[in-house]
Amino acid sequence: MLASPLFSISQQDSIQEVQSVLIQRPVLKIKPLRLSRSSFYGDQIQQFGTQDAGELISKLAGSNLKSYGGLGGLKTISVRSLGGEQNSTIIDGFVQSNSQNGQINFAQIQSDNIIGIHLSIGDASSYLLPVSSQMAGSTINIQTFENTFGYEKFEVRSSLKMGSFGQKEGYIALKSSKKKLLLSCFGKLRSAIGDYPYQFQNGLSIIDSKRTNNGYQDAYFGITTGYKFKKSLVRLGYKGSVIDQELPGAAILYNSTADELLKTNDHSFFSDVNFDKNDIYYRAFSNFSANRLNYKDPSFFNNIGGIDVTYINNVARAGLSFASYKVKKLTFHGGFEMSYAQLESSDSTFSKPNRLLSQVLGGLDFKTTIGVIKGDISFVYSLEDTKFGQRADDVYKLQPFLSFQTKNFSKKHLNFKFWYRNSIRLPSFNELYYNNIGNNGLRPEIANQYNVGLEFVPIEKDLDVFIRTNLFYNQVIDKIMSVPTKNLFVWSTQNIQNVEIYGSELSITSSLRKGYFTYSALINYSYQKVLDNTPSSLTYKDQLAYSPEHTISNEVGVEYKKSGVRLSHSYVSYRYALNQNVEQNRIDGYHLFDVALFYNLPLKEKNELKLQLNIKNILDTPYAYIRSFVMPQRSFIISLNYAFR
Amino acid sequence: MRLDKLVFIFIAVSLLSCKKDKEEDPIVSNNLSNGMVVLCEGLFQQNNSSLSWVDLSSGAVQNSFFLNKTGRLLGDTGNDLQKYGSKIYIVVNVSSTIEVLSASNFESIKQIEMTNGQVSKQPRSMAFANGKVFVSCYDGYVDVIDTTSLTVTNRIQVGQNPEGVTYANGNIYVANSGGLNFPNVDSTLSVIDVNSEIELMKITVGPNPGAVIADAFGDVYVISRGNYGTIPSRLKRINTATNTMDETFNFDVNGISKMNNNFLIHDGTSVSIFNPNTESIENSNLVNTSGVTTLYHIQYSASRDRIYLLDAMNYTSLGFVRVFNSDGSYVSSYEVGLNPSKIIFYD
């Protein structure tokens, strides 16, 4: 139903987009491409054998992963080089946020339970998502097994994993949702010793060393209930995590000492109600999250014998979104959202800030004979306060969005799309108030994105081929960065630069089913110039740090009856560790190859048991996303996945 | 058909890209004469501390001088570079090492690991006396290294996060900054007897002491850096005969270096000559620093009678050595590594 016609723009599609927040999609043979959107689903996600959501997102076109460590270390994502803070991350329809540092650590979002993941750039992936995500520069939308209504009376999803560096994982989720009642729960434990060997180019020689103080012990858990009424649907749930990890820090030449520790506790309560009346769909939601972070550095040479600091970040959020299909050819949508965030700290010098954020959005889709014109206007108002110290200025800003997407031009489903989005990102609490680094005079960072793209289906028979390409141009005004100001050791956050980004993306997916064979392939290529566009800057027109010009992510999979193999390749071209484009700052590019082998063991109907072996970095390539933060070389994970449907 | 062509043209445009070739470090003569070795600190966690060799006859600069001489990298955050006897000593703070090299050809003699069990000592700066190196370490100690065996022979506990260190009148003077307790910094200067290697006393000199330097008349001068805001940085004079702080000079000072029997001082924007004999500033605007972006350090070469201003630019771009005659007139500039901080001259 969803696949035919693949690219038509109809009211039905819009409603399905609306419902996708809540209801598990049926598994499709062919996954449709969407302009401005990349997706992975179901088995494909499982076959990747990713350790967390960060690794998974890095395979989506347009994303760029920054990983500060191979196991459990910080992972952030930037989309089209706009910076992680310009991105909104949604899990099951609820915004994930961290007002302390403004970025989501994707290493702390598990991937075992993900049944769908989408990266939308420019365009909102659903009008029933919180309006803050519809206003963002891009959105990562994750659907989990536990929190979506399914099609089976009772389902089980579980896995046991063991891997290199002492990695052990156990995950189980139970769900009942055939009838009106949804009941689900899940739990996951994982641990690792984490010490992994690495090679490091030290001048003319390669040194072998081991990354230490890299272990972790995590627990994730949650429970959800929901109910389908005649014309409405309600969900209520809780999820939490306790993460206890060692921090290996950077790999420093001649110095392997490391003893920093980080403990993170997250508790999140969420609820929403969805209903429709007279062809108007509504979603009201609320969620509350409490994040407690404790950082210890026992060998920091202060007079109290080290650092032991705790931060508590609470965020409450509520909102309403709606989409009206009452008028033929017109879709009205909009909503509002309010959030209150506060940060407490055991650090007496921290200002203990809070922020009341209000966001409103209204938009209109108009269907013409040749395509759809979409536009919206949103308003953000941020009210800042602190318990002591000077507070930052309030922020209020209008943000427009405009797009035009054609209907199919030919039998090859050719579509063009043009869009423009203006978005802002507010400075985080750390950027505004953190000791000497914070700067309460910061202005919001503004991004203007322009995009033109096309998609088409050159072949559509036994062999299906989909092609999508985008050209984009982005401007970032008042980019927020931390830079040394008084000396090497006194850094401060500044609105330092204007940035100009232009580039292109190409995605090709293909699939072929012949007899017992199923073949699938995916090619993602991205080219980006990310230039310092501040004439007074010392690095004017230089490519910004950690912005590779070329990134490639390729996947090839072959399945025969109950077994299959998948080869993944990724390439990140050379980039610079600092903004100045000189040889001293250059970091070489790298190719990575991963292999997954899997076999579905024969079991009775409704039972699925899959044995899977993932070999990562099979060529044992030494590499690092961030200079000095060396990544693991060849490693393996063997997993046993059981599902009951 | 037309549409297909249009599509492929669109894709071709999308895939336009350029490839950049690697830049090569210029090859220059390694003859260690008529030049200078510049320690460039690099940036924290980048492992990019380096030495630059500047050939003053040709103007050529080799920014991988340490790598080319030793075949390996210097490490992370080099903080001090000094010559003592026939050896060169380099303090590398975050790597927690002391590199010892031959002063004649810069071949590596030894790398001394500065760790205490599993904890880095974080060495910061050095002074030399009686055939020993006295190394201030951020863990609150001064390590004593024998220059013959090149081993640590003693650890002397001092104040918090010691930084600048100098020798005068039979004692080692160590500035205890307490920088890691900011804003509750230390404000003392430790006095260590060179022979007994015992801390004799602490002298209160003012908040956040950093650089320490001895004059030709037996006094020691220390910069109390304040809090980089409401409390200004000040130069203090210590009488080494009585080990008392005798005077505070009421002008801003960020850096200090010897210039024959005088001192060159700077406040970040202007360079002056301070006469320790008369205890007065003799030339308050010696050098026109309008071409200097960030005045990071200052040095004087007596044999060349020239002033060298080390320009850190924005701390994340390659730095410059700006050369001036002793009358303040501009001579030349050399682009070196990241955050240049110390120079050793070769005549």
CSV table of N, CA, C and O in Angstrom, one decimal, chain A residues 95 127-136 285 320-322 334-338 359-362 378:
chain,number,residue,atom,x,y,z
A,95,VAL,N,10.7,14.7,22.0
A,95,VAL,CA,12.0,15.4,21.8
A,95,VAL,C,13.0,15.0,22.8
A,95,VAL,O,12.7,14.9,24.0
A,127,TYR,N,3.6,16.0,10.6
A,127,TYR,CA,3.1,17.2,11.2
A,127,TYR,C,2.6,17.0,12.6
A,127,TYR,O,2.3,18.0,13.3
A,128,LEU,N,2.6,15.8,13.1
A,128,LEU,CA,2.2,15.5,14.5
A,128,LEU,C,3.4,15.5,15.4
A,128,LEU,O,3.3,15.3,16.6
A,129,LEU,N,4.6,15.6,14.9
A,129,LEU,CA,5.8,15.7,15.8
A,129,LEU,C,5.7,17.0,16.5
A,129,LEU,O,5.1,18.0,16.0
A,130,PRO,N,6.4,17.1,17.6
A,130,PRO,CA,6.5,18.4,18.3
A,130,PRO,C,7.0,19.5,17.4
A,130,PRO,O,7.9,19.3,16.5
A,131,VAL,N,6.5,20.7,17.5
A,131,VAL,CA,6.8,21.8,16.5
A,131,VAL,C,8.3,22.2,16.6
A,131,VAL,O,8.8,22.6,15.6
A,132,SER,N,8.9,21.9,17.7
A,132,SER,CA,10.3,22.3,17.8
A,132,SER,C,11.1,21.5,16.8
A,132,SER,O,12.1,21.9,16.2
A,133,SER,N,10.7,20.2,16.6
A,133,SER,CA,11.4,19.4,15.6
A,133,SER,C,11.1,19.8,14.2
A,133,SER,O,11.9,19.7,13.3
A,134,GLN,N,9.9,20.3,14.0
A,134,GLN,CA,9.5,20.8,12.6
A,134,GLN,C,10.2,22.1,12.3
A,134,GLN,O,10.4,22.4,11.1
A,135,MET,N,10.7,22.8,13.3
A,135,MET,CA,11.4,24.1,13.1
A,135,MET,C,12.9,23.9,12.9
A,135,MET,O,13.6,24.8,12.5
A,136,ALA,N,13.4,22.7,13.3
A,136,ALA,CA,14.8,22.5,13.4
A,136,ALA,C,15.4,22.4,12.0
A,136,ALA,O,14.7,22.1,11.0
A,285,PHE,N,1.0,16.2,23.7
A,285,PHE,CA,2.1,15.3,24.4
A,285,PHE,C,2.7,16.1,25.6
A,285,PHE,O,2.6,17.3,25.7
A,320,LEU,N,1.1,20.7,21.6
A,320,LEU,CA,0.0,20.2,20.8
A,320,LEU,C,0.4,20.5,19.3
A,320,LEU,O,0.8,21.5,19.0
A,321,SER,N,0.2,19.4,18.5
A,321,SER,CA,0.4,19.6,17.1
A,321,SER,C,-0.9,19.1,16.4
A,321,SER,O,-1.6,18.3,16.9
A,322,PHE,N,-1.2,19.7,15.2
A,322,PHE,CA,-2.4,19.3,14.5
A,322,PHE,C,-2.1,19.4,13.0
A,322,PHE,O,-1.2,20.1,12.5
A,334,GLY,N,0.0,22.9,12.3
A,334,GLY,CA,0.6,23.8,13.2
A,334,GLY,C,0.7,23.3,14.6
A,334,GLY,O,0.5,22.1,14.8
A,335,GLY,N,0.9,24.1,15.6
A,335,GLY,CA,0.9,23.7,16.9
A,335,GLY,C,1.8,24.6,17.8
A,335,GLY,O,2.3,25.6,17.3
A,336,PHE,N,1.9,24.2,19.0
A,336,PHE,CA,2.7,25.0,20.0
A,336,PHE,C,3.4,24.0,20.9
A,336,PHE,O,3.0,22.9,21.0
A,337,GLU,N,4.4,24.5,21.5
A,337,GLU,CA,5.2,23.7,22.4
A,337,GLU,C,5.8,24.6,23.5
A,337,GLU,O,6.3,25.7,23.1
A,338,MET,N,5.8,24.1,24.7
A,338,MET,CA,6.5,24.9,25.7
A,338,MET,C,7.4,24.0,26.5
A,338,MET,O,7.1,22.8,26.7
A,359,GLN,N,7.4,27.9,21.6
A,359,GLN,CA,7.5,27.8,20.2
A,359,GLN,C,6.1,27.6,19.6
A,359,GLN,O,5.3,26.8,20.1
A,360,VAL,N,5.9,28.3,18.5
A,360,VAL,CA,4.6,28.2,17.8
A,360,VAL,C,4.8,28.1,16.3
A,360,VAL,O,5.8,28.7,15.8
A,361,LEU,N,4.0,27.3,15.7
A,361,LEU,CA,4.2,27.1,14.2
A,361,LEU,C,2.9,27.0,13.5
A,361,LEU,O,1.9,26.4,14.1
A,362,GLY,N,2.8,27.6,12.4
A,362,GLY,CA,1.6,27.5,11.5
A,362,GLY,C,2.0,27.3,10.1
A,362,GLY,O,3.0,28.0,9.6
A,378,SER,N,7.3,30.0,11.9
A,378,SER,CA,7.3,29.6,13.3
A,378,SER,C,8.0,30.7,14.1
A,378,SER,O,8.7,31.6,13.6
